[in-house]
Amino acid sequence: MTIKAGDKMPEGKFTRMTKDGPQKITTDELFKGKTVVFFSVPGAFTPTCDAKHLPGFVELADQIKSKGVDTIACTAVNDVFVMNAWGKASNVGDKILMLADGNAEYAKALGLELNATGFGMGTRGQRFALIVKDGTAQHVYVEAPGEFKVSAADYVLKQL
């Protein structure tokens, strides 16, 4: 079943890079007691994700956080090393938490996995953005195939 507004976020774990190496972060640690903009891209360094999606959130991070958002988190079905390299290449700094969903477990838990085997990319996550308050999805914006509108940083900012 696909997540919808009003649903509790499913339990799960991601991997993120820290100064001490790869570390797990639970959904409780990510969402509990916080307002989080949580967005997903089909893949790090892929065209729209790299040229528009992540850069938009980097550019608007301060404005988004000024609306009461505690954390902006980006996830993709990539390993932690790729997510870390992409964050560095995109000058993310501490503006965005880069979260690896290496086996697409969280994308599947949300019901937002994407079969990209036709492109040689296996199972990925769809392009989406969620506004989450204290572990509950307040707004769920899932892109239509080939679209980049409702999960874009400027659109999400207007919803806050």
Coordinates of N, CA and C in Angstrom, one line a residue:
M1 N 0.8 -1.2 0.0 CA 0.0 0.0 0.0 C 0.9 1.3 0.0
T2 N 0.5 2.2 -0.8 CA 1.3 3.5 -0.9 C 0.9 4.4 0.3
I3 N 2.0 5.0 0.8 CA 1.8 6.0 1.9 C 0.9 7.2 1.4
K4 N 0.1 7.7 2.3 CA -0.8 8.8 2.0 C -0.8 9.8 3.2
A5 N -1.2 11.0 2.9 CA -1.3 12.0 4.0 C -2.1 11.5 5.2
G6 N -1.6 11.7 6.4 CA -2.2 11.2 7.6 C -1.7 9.9 8.1
D7 N -0.9 9.1 7.2 CA -0.3 7.9 7.6 C 0.9 8.1 8.5
K8 N 1.2 7.2 9.4 CA 2.4 7.1 10.1 C 3.5 6.6 9.2
M9 N 4.7 7.2 9.3 CA 5.8 6.7 8.5 C 6.2 5.3 8.9
P10 N 6.4 4.4 8.0 CA 6.8 3.0 8.4 C 8.2 3.0 9.1
E11 N 8.4 2.0 9.9 CA 9.7 1.9 10.6 C 10.7 1.4 9.5
G12 N 11.9 1.9 9.7 CA 13.0 1.5 8.8 C 14.3 2.1 9.2
K13 N 15.3 1.8 8.4 CA 16.7 2.3 8.7 C 17.3 2.7 7.3
F14 N 18.1 3.7 7.5 CA 18.9 4.2 6.3 C 20.4 4.1 6.8
T15 N 21.3 4.3 5.8 CA 22.7 4.5 6.2 C 23.2 5.8 5.7
R16 N 23.9 6.5 6.6 CA 24.5 7.8 6.2 C 26.0 7.8 6.5
M17 N 26.7 8.7 5.9 CA 28.1 8.8 6.1 C 28.3 9.8 7.2
T18 N 29.2 9.5 8.2 CA 29.6 10.4 9.2 C 31.1 10.5 9.2
K19 N 31.6 11.3 10.1 CA 33.1 11.4 10.2 C 33.7 10.1 10.7
D20 N 32.9 9.3 11.3 CA 33.4 8.0 11.8 C 33.0 6.8 10.8
G21 N 32.6 7.2 9.6 CA 32.2 6.1 8.6 C 30.7 5.9 8.5
P22 N 30.3 4.9 7.8 CA 28.9 4.7 7.6 C 28.2 4.3 9.0
Q23 N 27.0 5.0 9.2 CA 26.2 4.8 10.4 C 24.8 4.6 10.0
K24 N 24.1 3.7 10.8 CA 22.6 3.6 10.6 C 21.9 4.7 11.3
I25 N 20.8 5.1 10.7 CA 19.9 6.0 11.3 C 18.5 5.4 11.2
T26 N 17.7 5.4 12.3 CA 16.4 4.8 12.2 C 15.4 5.9 11.9
T27 N 14.2 5.5 11.5 CA 13.1 6.4 11.1 C 12.7 7.2 12.4
D28 N 12.8 6.6 13.6 CA 12.5 7.3 14.8 C 13.5 8.4 15.0
E29 N 14.8 8.2 14.8 CA 15.8 9.2 14.9 C 15.6 10.3 13.9
L30 N 15.1 10.0 12.8 CA 14.9 10.9 11.7 C 13.7 11.8 11.9
F31 N 12.5 11.1 12.3 CA 11.2 11.8 12.2 C 10.7 12.2 13.6
K32 N 11.0 11.5 14.7 CA 10.3 11.7 15.9 C 10.5 13.1 16.5
G33 N 9.4 13.8 16.7 CA 9.4 15.1 17.3 C 10.0 16.2 16.4
K34 N 10.0 15.9 15.1 CA 10.6 16.9 14.1 C 9.7 17.1 12.9
T35 N 9.9 18.2 12.2 CA 9.3 18.4 10.9 C 10.4 18.2 9.9
V36 N 10.1 17.3 9.0 CA 11.1 16.8 8.0 C 10.6 16.9 6.6
V37 N 11.4 17.5 5.7 CA 11.1 17.4 4.3 C 11.9 16.2 3.8
F38 N 11.3 15.2 3.3 CA 11.9 13.9 3.0 C 11.7 13.7 1.5
F39 N 12.7 13.8 0.7 CA 12.5 13.6 -0.7 C 13.4 12.5 -1.3
S40 N 12.9 11.9 -2.4 CA 13.5 10.7 -3.0 C 13.8 11.0 -4.4
V41 N 14.9 10.5 -4.9 CA 15.2 10.6 -6.3 C 15.5 9.1 -6.8
P42 N 15.3 8.9 -8.1 CA 15.6 7.5 -8.6 C 17.0 7.1 -8.5
G43 N 17.9 8.1 -8.6 CA 19.3 7.7 -8.5 C 20.3 8.9 -8.4
A44 N 21.3 8.8 -7.5 CA 22.3 9.8 -7.5 C 23.0 10.0 -8.8
F45 N 23.4 11.2 -9.1 CA 24.1 11.5 -10.4 C 23.3 11.3 -11.6
T46 N 22.0 10.9 -11.5 CA 21.2 10.7 -12.8 C 20.7 12.1 -13.2
P47 N 20.4 12.3 -14.5 CA 20.2 13.6 -15.1 C 19.4 14.6 -14.3
T48 N 18.1 14.4 -14.1 CA 17.2 15.3 -13.5 C 17.5 15.4 -12.0
C49 N 17.9 14.3 -11.4 CA 18.2 14.3 -9.9 C 19.4 15.2 -9.7
D50 N 20.4 15.1 -10.5 CA 21.7 15.8 -10.3 C 21.6 17.3 -10.8
A51 N 20.9 17.5 -11.9 CA 20.9 18.9 -12.4 C 19.8 19.8 -11.8
K52 N 18.7 19.2 -11.3 CA 17.6 20.0 -10.8 C 17.1 19.6 -9.4
H53 N 16.9 18.3 -9.1 CA 16.2 18.0 -7.9 C 17.0 18.3 -6.6
L54 N 18.2 17.7 -6.5 CA 19.0 18.0 -5.3 C 19.5 19.4 -5.3
P55 N 20.0 20.0 -6.4 CA 20.4 21.4 -6.3 C 19.3 22.4 -5.9
G56 N 18.1 22.1 -6.3 CA 17.0 23.0 -5.8 C 16.8 23.0 -4.3
F57 N 17.0 21.8 -3.7 CA 16.9 21.8 -2.2 C 18.1 22.4 -1.6
V58 N 19.3 22.3 -2.2 CA 20.5 22.9 -1.6 C 20.2 24.4 -1.7
E59 N 19.8 24.9 -2.8 CA 19.6 26.4 -3.0 C 18.5 27.0 -2.1
L60 N 17.4 26.2 -1.8 CA 16.3 26.7 -1.0 C 16.3 26.2 0.4
A61 N 17.4 25.6 0.8 CA 17.4 24.9 2.2 C 17.2 25.9 3.3
D62 N 17.8 27.1 3.2 CA 17.6 28.1 4.3 C 16.2 28.6 4.4
Q63 N 15.5 28.8 3.2 CA 14.1 29.3 3.2 C 13.2 28.2 3.7
I64 N 13.5 26.9 3.3 CA 12.7 25.8 3.8 C 12.8 25.7 5.3
K65 N 14.0 25.7 5.8 CA 14.2 25.6 7.2 C 13.6 26.8 8.0
S66 N 13.5 27.9 7.4 CA 12.9 29.1 8.0 C 11.4 28.9 8.2
K67 N 10.8 28.0 7.6 CA 9.4 27.7 7.7 C 9.1 26.6 8.8
G68 N 10.1 26.4 9.7 CA 10.0 25.4 10.8 C 10.4 24.0 10.5
V69 N 11.1 23.8 9.4 CA 11.6 22.5 9.1 C 12.9 22.2 9.8
D70 N 13.0 21.1 10.5 CA 14.2 20.8 11.2 C 15.2 20.1 10.4
T71 N 14.8 19.2 9.5 CA 15.7 18.4 8.6 C 15.2 18.3 7.2
I72 N 16.1 18.5 6.3 CA 15.8 18.1 4.9 C 16.6 16.9 4.6
A73 N 15.9 15.8 4.1 CA 16.6 14.5 3.9 C 16.3 14.1 2.5
C74 N 17.4 13.7 1.8 CA 17.3 13.1 0.5 C 17.7 11.6 0.6
T75 N 16.9 10.8 -0.1 CA 17.1 9.4 -0.1 C 17.1 8.9 -1.6
A76 N 17.9 7.8 -1.8 CA 17.9 7.2 -3.1 C 18.3 5.7 -2.9
V77 N 18.0 4.9 -3.8 CA 18.4 3.5 -3.7 C 19.8 3.4 -4.4
N78 N 20.7 3.9 -3.5 CA 22.2 3.8 -3.8 C 22.9 3.5 -2.5
D79 N 24.1 3.1 -2.6 CA 24.9 2.8 -1.4 C 25.3 4.0 -0.7
V80 N 25.8 3.9 0.5 CA 26.1 5.1 1.3 C 27.3 5.8 0.7
F81 N 28.2 5.1 0.0 CA 29.4 5.7 -0.5 C 29.0 6.6 -1.7
V82 N 28.1 6.1 -2.5 CA 27.6 6.9 -3.7 C 26.8 8.2 -3.2
M83 N 26.0 8.0 -2.1 CA 25.2 9.1 -1.6 C 26.2 10.1 -1.0
N84 N 27.2 9.7 -0.3 CA 28.2 10.6 0.2 C 28.9 11.4 -0.9
A85 N 29.4 10.7 -1.9 CA 30.1 11.3 -3.0 C 29.2 12.3 -3.7
W86 N 27.9 12.0 -3.9 CA 27.0 12.9 -4.5 C 26.8 14.1 -3.7
G87 N 26.7 13.9 -2.4 CA 26.5 15.1 -1.5 C 27.7 16.0 -1.6
K88 N 28.9 15.4 -1.6 CA 30.1 16.3 -1.7 C 30.2 17.0 -3.1
A89 N 29.9 16.3 -4.1 CA 29.9 16.8 -5.5 C 28.9 18.0 -5.7
S90 N 27.8 17.9 -4.9 CA 26.7 18.8 -5.0 C 26.8 19.9 -3.9
N91 N 27.9 19.9 -3.2 CA 28.1 20.9 -2.1 C 26.9 21.0 -1.1
V92 N 26.4 19.9 -0.7 CA 25.3 19.8 0.2 C 25.7 20.3 1.6
G93 N 26.9 20.0 2.0 CA 27.3 20.5 3.4 C 26.4 19.9 4.4
D94 N 26.0 20.7 5.4 CA 25.1 20.2 6.4 C 23.6 20.6 6.1
K95 N 23.4 21.1 4.9 CA 22.0 21.5 4.6 C 21.0 20.4 4.4
I96 N 21.5 19.2 3.9 CA 20.7 18.1 3.5 C 21.3 16.8 4.0
L97 N 20.5 16.0 4.7 CA 21.0 14.7 5.1 C 20.8 13.7 4.0
M98 N 22.0 13.1 3.6 CA 22.0 12.2 2.5 C 21.8 10.8 3.0
L99 N 20.7 10.1 2.7 CA 20.4 8.8 3.2 C 20.3 7.7 2.2
A100 N 21.1 6.7 2.4 CA 21.2 5.6 1.4 C 20.1 4.5 1.8
D101 N 19.3 4.1 0.8 CA 18.3 3.1 1.0 C 18.8 2.0 0.0
G102 N 20.0 1.4 0.3 CA 20.7 0.6 -0.7 C 19.9 -0.6 -1.3
N103 N 19.0 -1.2 -0.5 CA 18.3 -2.3 -1.0 C 16.8 -2.0 -1.3
A104 N 16.5 -0.7 -1.4 CA 15.1 -0.3 -1.6 C 14.1 -0.7 -0.6
E105 N 14.6 -1.0 0.6 CA 13.7 -1.5 1.6 C 12.7 -0.4 2.1
Y106 N 13.2 0.8 2.2 CA 12.3 1.9 2.6 C 11.4 2.3 1.5
A107 N 11.9 2.4 0.3 CA 11.0 2.7 -0.8 C 9.9 1.7 -0.9
K108 N 10.2 0.4 -0.7 CA 9.1 -0.6 -0.7 C 8.2 -0.5 0.4
A109 N 8.7 -0.1 1.6 CA 7.8 0.1 2.8 C 6.8 1.2 2.6
L110 N 7.3 2.2 1.8 CA 6.4 3.3 1.5 C 5.4 3.0 0.4
G111 N 5.7 1.9 -0.3 CA 4.9 1.6 -1.5 C 5.2 2.4 -2.7
L112 N 6.5 3.0 -2.7 CA 6.9 3.9 -3.7 C 8.1 3.4 -4.5
E113 N 8.3 2.1 -4.6 CA 9.4 1.6 -5.4 C 9.1 1.7 -6.9
L114 N 10.2 1.7 -7.6 CA 10.1 1.9 -9.1 C 10.9 0.7 -9.8
N115 N 10.3 0.1 -10.7 CA 11.0 -1.0 -11.4 C 11.7 -0.3 -12.6
A116 N 13.0 -0.2 -12.4 CA 13.9 0.4 -13.4 C 14.8 -0.6 -14.1
T117 N 14.3 -1.8 -14.1 CA 15.2 -2.9 -14.7 C 15.3 -2.7 -16.2
G118 N 14.3 -2.0 -16.8 CA 14.4 -1.7 -18.3 C 15.5 -0.8 -18.6
F119 N 16.0 0.0 -17.6 CA 17.1 0.9 -17.8 C 18.4 0.4 -17.2
G120 N 18.4 -0.9 -16.8 CA 19.5 -1.5 -16.1 C 19.8 -1.0 -14.7
M121 N 18.8 -0.5 -14.1 CA 19.0 0.1 -12.7 C 18.3 -0.7 -11.6
G122 N 17.7 -1.8 -11.9 CA 17.0 -2.6 -10.9 C 15.8 -1.9 -10.2
T123 N 15.6 -2.2 -9.0 CA 14.5 -1.5 -8.2 C 15.0 -0.2 -7.6
R124 N 14.3 0.8 -7.8 CA 14.7 2.2 -7.3 C 13.5 2.7 -6.6
G125 N 13.6 3.9 -6.1 CA 12.5 4.7 -5.5 C 12.0 5.6 -6.5
Q126 N 10.7 5.9 -6.4 CA 10.1 6.9 -7.3 C 10.6 8.3 -6.8
R127 N 10.3 9.2 -7.7 CA 10.6 10.6 -7.4 C 9.4 11.2 -6.6
F128 N 9.7 11.6 -5.3 CA 8.6 12.1 -4.5 C 9.2 13.0 -3.4
A129 N 8.3 13.7 -2.8 CA 8.6 14.5 -1.6 C 7.5 14.4 -0.6
L130 N 7.9 14.3 0.7 CA 6.9 14.2 1.8 C 7.3 15.3 2.8
I131 N 6.2 15.8 3.4 CA 6.4 16.7 4.5 C 5.9 15.9 5.7
V132 N 6.8 15.6 6.7 CA 6.5 14.7 7.8 C 6.6 15.5 9.1
K133 N 5.6 15.4 9.9 CA 5.6 16.0 11.2 C 5.5 14.9 12.3
D134 N 6.5 14.9 13.2 CA 6.5 13.9 14.3 C 6.1 12.5 13.8
G135 N 6.7 12.1 12.7 CA 6.5 10.7 12.2 C 5.2 10.5 11.4
T136 N 4.4 11.5 11.1 CA 3.2 11.3 10.3 C 3.4 12.1 9.0
A137 N 3.1 11.5 7.9 CA 3.1 12.2 6.6 C 2.0 13.2 6.6
Q138 N 2.3 14.5 6.4 CA 1.3 15.5 6.3 C 0.9 15.8 4.9
H139 N 1.9 15.7 4.0 CA 1.7 15.9 2.6 C 2.6 14.9 1.8
V140 N 2.0 14.3 0.8 CA 2.7 13.3 0.0 C 2.6 13.7 -1.5
Y141 N 3.7 14.0 -2.1 CA 3.8 14.5 -3.5 C 4.6 13.5 -4.3
V142 N 3.9 12.7 -5.1 CA 4.6 11.7 -5.9 C 4.5 12.1 -7.4
E143 N 5.6 12.1 -8.0 CA 5.6 12.6 -9.4 C 5.0 11.5 -10.4
A144 N 4.3 12.0 -11.4 CA 3.9 11.1 -12.5 C 5.2 10.7 -13.3
P145 N 5.1 9.5 -13.9 CA 6.3 9.1 -14.7 C 6.8 10.2 -15.6
G146 N 8.1 10.5 -15.5 CA 8.8 11.4 -16.4 C 8.6 12.9 -16.0
E147 N 7.9 13.1 -14.9 CA 7.6 14.5 -14.5 C 8.6 14.9 -13.4
F148 N 8.7 16.3 -13.3 CA 9.4 16.9 -12.2 C 8.8 18.2 -11.8
K149 N 7.7 18.1 -11.0 CA 7.0 19.3 -10.6 C 6.7 19.3 -9.1
V150 N 5.9 18.3 -8.6 CA 5.4 18.4 -7.2 C 6.4 18.0 -6.2
S151 N 7.5 17.4 -6.6 CA 8.6 17.1 -5.6 C 9.7 18.1 -5.6
A152 N 9.6 19.1 -6.5 CA 10.7 20.1 -6.6 C 10.7 21.0 -5.3
A153 N 11.9 21.5 -5.0 CA 12.1 22.3 -3.8 C 11.2 23.5 -3.8
D154 N 11.0 24.2 -4.9 CA 10.2 25.4 -4.9 C 8.7 25.1 -4.7
Y155 N 8.3 23.9 -5.2 CA 6.9 23.5 -5.0 C 6.7 23.2 -3.5
V156 N 7.6 22.4 -2.9 CA 7.5 22.0 -1.5 C 7.5 23.2 -0.6
L157 N 8.4 24.2 -0.9 CA 8.5 25.4 -0.1 C 7.2 26.1 -0.1
K158 N 6.4 26.2 -1.2 CA 5.2 26.9 -1.2 C 4.1 26.1 -0.4
Q159 N 4.3 24.8 -0.1 CA 3.3 24.1 0.7 C 3.5 24.2 2.2
L160 N 4.7 24.7 2.6 CA 5.0 24.8 4.0 C 4.3 26.0 4.7

